[in-house]
């Protein structure tokens, strides 16, 4: 993924409030595959600004739920 795509995604959401950000995320989950890069960028931001304990919880949640898909 190139930097221009990341920047475009960030620009699209940077002025949204918490409720609007949640709507963007929920509207992208389970939708068209074209939304996946956007979710990836948002997850990257969350991951890089989250402490180790929360990262481990996210990994645990992922591991526990991979078999459901």
PDB file of C-alpha atoms in Angstrom, residues 1-17 21 24 37-46 48-49:
ATOM      1  CA  UNK A   1       0.000   0.000   0.000  1.00  0.00           C
ATOM      2  CA  UNK A   2       1.537   3.282  -0.971  1.00  0.00           C
ATOM      3  CA  UNK A   3       1.741   6.373   1.198  1.00  0.00           C
ATOM      4  CA  UNK A   4      -0.731   8.300  -0.966  1.00  0.00           C
ATOM      5  CA  UNK A   5      -3.493   5.794  -0.190  1.00  0.00           C
ATOM      6  CA  UNK A   6      -2.746   6.009   3.545  1.00  0.00           C
ATOM      7  CA  UNK A   7      -2.842   9.794   3.403  1.00  0.00           C
ATOM      8  CA  UNK A   8      -6.106   9.772   1.448  1.00  0.00           C
ATOM      9  CA  UNK A   9      -7.732   7.463   3.988  1.00  0.00           C
ATOM     10  CA  UNK A  10      -6.537   9.556   6.930  1.00  0.00           C
ATOM     11  CA  UNK A  11      -7.756  12.751   5.283  1.00  0.00           C
ATOM     12  CA  UNK A  12     -11.160  11.175   4.727  1.00  0.00           C
ATOM     13  CA  UNK A  13     -11.666  10.480   8.429  1.00  0.00           C
ATOM     14  CA  UNK A  14      -9.459  12.926  10.338  1.00  0.00           C
ATOM     15  CA  UNK A  15     -12.223  15.482  11.023  1.00  0.00           C
ATOM     16  CA  UNK A  16     -14.859  12.955  12.067  1.00  0.00           C
ATOM     17  CA  UNK A  17     -16.069  12.692  15.647  1.00  0.00           C
ATOM     18  CA  UNK A  21     -15.471   7.109  13.149  1.00  0.00           C
ATOM     19  CA  UNK A  24     -17.001   4.329   9.208  1.00  0.00           C
ATOM     20  CA  UNK A  37      -7.309  -1.145   2.823  1.00  0.00           C
ATOM     21  CA  UNK A  38      -9.091   1.603   4.753  1.00  0.00           C
ATOM     22  CA  UNK A  39      -9.671  -0.694   7.703  1.00  0.00           C
ATOM     23  CA  UNK A  40      -6.035  -1.704   7.516  1.00  0.00           C
ATOM     24  CA  UNK A  41      -4.893   1.903   7.750  1.00  0.00           C
ATOM     25  CA  UNK A  42      -7.222   2.570  10.679  1.00  0.00           C
ATOM     26  CA  UNK A  43      -6.016  -0.597  12.431  1.00  0.00           C
ATOM     27  CA  UNK A  44      -2.407   0.425  11.838  1.00  0.00           C
ATOM     28  CA  UNK A  45      -3.076   3.746  13.597  1.00  0.00           C
ATOM     29  CA  UNK A  46      -4.774   1.985  16.500  1.00  0.00           C
ATOM     30  CA  UNK A  48       0.890   1.872  16.743  1.00  0.00           C
ATOM     31  CA  UNK A  49      -0.738   4.003  19.453  1.00  0.00           C
TER      32      UNK A  49
END
